[in-house]
Amino acid sequence: MGSRLDTLLPAHGLLWDLGIAALTIAVVAMMLWWHARGRSRLQSSLHAASRQLDQLRAQDPLTGLMTRPEFELLLDRAALACDRGARQMALLYVGLDNFRPLNEAYGHQVGDALLLETGRRVKEMAGKRPFAARVGGDEFALLVAADVVGAGRAAGQLLQALQRAYRVDTLELQITASVGIAIYPDHGSRPRLLPHAALAMRNVKMGGGAGHALFDPSMGVNLREQVELLQDLRHAIERKQLELYYQPKIDARSLQVTAAEALLRWKHPQRGMVSPAVFIPLAERYGLIGSIGLWVIDEACRQAAQWRDRGLRMRMAINISGHQLRQDNLVLQLEAALNRHGIPPGRLTCEITESVAMEDTRVTRAAFERLGRAGLHISIDDFGTGHSSLAVLCRLPAAELKIDRAFVTDLATSAKARTIVQTIVQLAGTLKLRVVAEGVETEAQRDQLVALGCDELQGHLFAKPMTAASLAMWADTDDDGADAMFRPSLFEPTANAPLDS
C-alpha cells in the first residue's frame, strides 16, 4: 500500500505542477490582456488629449479666433491657391491704439471684454469664412481676397467698425486702431507677408494711429530709426537732454502777460531739436510718458519759483496727457512738486485736450474732480474740434476753454470759424469760464478775437516759445523796440490768478 502510494505521489506532484503552470500562464495572459487594454485606453486618452491640445492651439481661448500658428497654416494654403489661380490676396494686420494704458487704468477684466468685442467685430468682417485670427495681445489679422483697392476699402470698413463705442458694464469706451496691409504676391513671399503687414501697422501707429497704410519697403528703414530714437529717449532725462520752452499768454484787453505755457523740447546730441510731434507719441506708446511727465511737472514748478523770486509773477501752464490723467497718483505728484517749490495750486494750470476731457468715463471725471479739489486751475485745450458734450462739460471743474488754433487760423476768411469762436465764447460765458485763443499770428486775428470777447491770447504775434533765460531777458530789457508794452505785466498780479507767494 505504501509502495503504491509512493509510486503515485510523483504523478500527483506532476499534475500539481502542471496545474500551477497553467494557472500562472492564465494569470500572466490575463495581466497581459489588461495591460494591452490599459495601453489601448491610455493611447486613446493620449490621442484625445492631443486632439484637444491641437484644438486649443488652433483657437484663441478668449476670442475664439484662430491662433497665430493656425493662421500661418491658412496663409500657406491660401498662397498656394493664389499661385495656382494667378490671384491676389490681402492681409490686414490690426493693432489697437493705446490699449495698454486703458487696460492698466480699468483693469484686465475690462481689457479682456474689449478684446473679446474687438475679436467679434473682426470676425464679423471676415464673414462666413473663418479667416480671422488673434495674433498677439491686442493684435488681430484678417485675410481677404482683394487687390490694393479692395484691401483699402476693407481696411476702412474695419476701422469704422472698431471705432464704434464699446460698452462694458456701465462704461462707454472709445478706442481706435491701426491697420497695416500687405498684398500677396506683390509685397513678398508668403513667409514675409505677416511681418510686412505688421510693419505697415506699426508705421501707422508711429503717425498717431487711427488709420491704415499699405506696406512699403522704406518702412523698415523708418522703423529702425524710430527704434533707435526710442532707445535714446529712454535716457534723455538722465542725460539732461530735455528742456522746457515757454510761450506767454496775453490778456486780450490790457495786453499784459498773464501766464506762460511750458512746452517740452528734446535736444538730441546728434539729431538736434526733435519735434514733440515725433517723440511724444513714442513716449505715450512705449510707457515713457509717466517719467517724462513727472519731470515736466517738477521742472515747471521749479522755474515758476525761480521767476517768482526774481519778481516775475505769472501762472504756469503745463500739458497733461491722457495717460497721466488716468494715473491715481497724478494729484499727489502735482501737490508734491508745488509744495517742494512753494507754489500755490492756483498758480498752476493743467491743460488737458478736449478729446481726453470728453471721455465721459468714471476715471476721467474722477481725475478732474481730484484736480479741482486740489485747487488747480484746469484748462480744456484744443476746444471746438467736435468732441464736446455740454452735459459732460457742465460736470467738469474746468476754469477755461482754449480754442483750437484751426479756428483762429481761419478766422479772417471763414464765416463758419467766426461763428464757432463766437459760440464758444458765449458758451464759456454761460458756464463762467475764461476763453483763451491760441495760434494768433496776425493783428487782424487779434482784433477779431478781442471783439468776440476772448479773455487771453497766445501766438507768434506776441512771442514764440522761448527758453527760460530768453524770457527773463525779454522781461528785463529796457529796449523800447522789444515788446515793452508786455513787460510791466510780468511784475503785476492779474485779477484771475492770485500770484502772492
Short mmCIF file of N, CA and C in Angstrom, two decimals, residues 71 74-75 90-94 121-127 129-135 140-145 154-155 158 180 182 194:
data_model
loop_
_atom_site.label_atom_id
_atom_site.label_comp_id
_atom_site.label_asym_id
_atom_site.label_seq_id
_atom_site.Cartn_x
_atom_site.Cartn_y
_atom_site.Cartn_z
N PHE A 71 -3.19 80.34 -38.17
CA PHE A 71 -3.34 81.34 -39.23
C PHE A 71 -2.20 81.24 -40.25
N LEU A 74 -3.06 78.57 -42.59
CA LEU A 74 -4.07 79.07 -43.52
C LEU A 74 -3.43 79.91 -44.62
N LEU A 75 -2.47 80.76 -44.25
CA LEU A 75 -1.77 81.58 -45.24
C LEU A 75 -1.03 80.72 -46.26
N ALA A 90 -5.10 89.82 -49.77
CA ALA A 90 -4.62 90.92 -48.91
C ALA A 90 -4.68 90.49 -47.46
N LEU A 91 -3.63 90.80 -46.74
CA LEU A 91 -3.57 90.53 -45.31
C LEU A 91 -3.70 91.87 -44.57
N LEU A 92 -4.69 91.97 -43.71
CA LEU A 92 -4.91 93.17 -42.88
C LEU A 92 -4.44 92.87 -41.46
N TYR A 93 -3.47 93.61 -41.00
CA TYR A 93 -2.91 93.40 -39.66
C TYR A 93 -3.40 94.55 -38.78
N VAL A 94 -4.12 94.24 -37.71
CA VAL A 94 -4.81 95.24 -36.89
C VAL A 94 -4.16 95.33 -35.52
N ARG A 121 -15.96 91.79 -33.76
CA ARG A 121 -16.11 92.70 -34.90
C ARG A 121 -15.19 92.31 -36.06
N VAL A 122 -13.99 91.86 -35.73
CA VAL A 122 -13.08 91.40 -36.79
C VAL A 122 -13.65 90.16 -37.47
N LYS A 123 -14.19 89.24 -36.66
CA LYS A 123 -14.79 88.02 -37.20
C LYS A 123 -15.98 88.35 -38.08
N GLU A 124 -16.76 89.34 -37.67
CA GLU A 124 -17.92 89.79 -38.46
C GLU A 124 -17.48 90.30 -39.83
N MET A 125 -16.33 90.99 -39.85
CA MET A 125 -15.79 91.48 -41.12
C MET A 125 -15.36 90.31 -42.02
N ALA A 126 -14.91 89.21 -41.40
CA ALA A 126 -14.43 88.06 -42.18
C ALA A 126 -15.57 87.33 -42.86
N GLY A 127 -16.81 87.54 -42.37
CA GLY A 127 -17.95 86.87 -42.98
C GLY A 127 -18.05 85.42 -42.54
N ARG A 129 -16.56 82.78 -43.74
CA ARG A 129 -15.29 82.05 -43.72
C ARG A 129 -14.44 82.50 -42.53
N PRO A 130 -13.91 81.56 -41.75
CA PRO A 130 -13.15 81.93 -40.53
C PRO A 130 -11.72 82.34 -40.86
N PHE A 131 -11.57 83.44 -41.58
CA PHE A 131 -10.23 83.86 -42.00
C PHE A 131 -9.71 84.99 -41.11
N ALA A 132 -9.97 84.91 -39.82
CA ALA A 132 -9.51 85.95 -38.88
C ALA A 132 -8.80 85.28 -37.72
N ALA A 133 -7.81 86.00 -37.15
CA ALA A 133 -7.01 85.43 -36.06
C ALA A 133 -6.63 86.52 -35.07
N ARG A 134 -6.40 86.07 -33.85
CA ARG A 134 -5.75 86.94 -32.86
C ARG A 134 -4.28 86.52 -32.84
N VAL A 135 -3.41 87.43 -33.30
CA VAL A 135 -2.01 87.06 -33.49
C VAL A 135 -1.10 87.64 -32.40
N PHE A 140 -4.68 91.69 -34.24
CA PHE A 140 -5.52 90.74 -34.96
C PHE A 140 -5.12 90.75 -36.44
N ALA A 141 -5.50 89.69 -37.16
CA ALA A 141 -5.20 89.61 -38.59
C ALA A 141 -6.45 89.12 -39.32
N LEU A 142 -6.61 89.62 -40.53
CA LEU A 142 -7.76 89.27 -41.34
C LEU A 142 -7.30 89.06 -42.78
N LEU A 143 -7.68 87.93 -43.38
CA LEU A 143 -7.30 87.62 -44.76
C LEU A 143 -8.49 87.85 -45.67
N VAL A 144 -8.30 88.65 -46.73
CA VAL A 144 -9.39 88.91 -47.67
C VAL A 144 -8.89 88.68 -49.10
N ALA A 145 -9.79 88.22 -49.96
CA ALA A 145 -9.46 88.05 -51.38
C ALA A 145 -9.68 89.39 -52.06
N ALA A 154 -11.66 97.52 -47.54
CA ALA A 154 -11.92 96.64 -46.40
C ALA A 154 -11.32 97.21 -45.12
N ALA A 155 -10.12 97.79 -45.23
CA ALA A 155 -9.47 98.39 -44.05
C ALA A 155 -10.30 99.55 -43.52
N LEU A 158 -13.26 98.19 -41.69
CA LEU A 158 -12.85 97.60 -40.42
C LEU A 158 -12.59 98.68 -39.37
N GLY A 180 -2.33 97.67 -40.96
CA GLY A 180 -1.31 97.55 -41.99
C GLY A 180 -1.75 96.54 -43.04
N ALA A 182 -0.70 94.15 -46.45
CA ALA A 182 0.30 93.54 -47.33
C ALA A 182 -0.43 92.68 -48.35
N LEU A 194 3.07 88.28 -43.29
CA LEU A 194 2.64 88.71 -41.95
C LEU A 194 3.58 89.77 -41.37
#
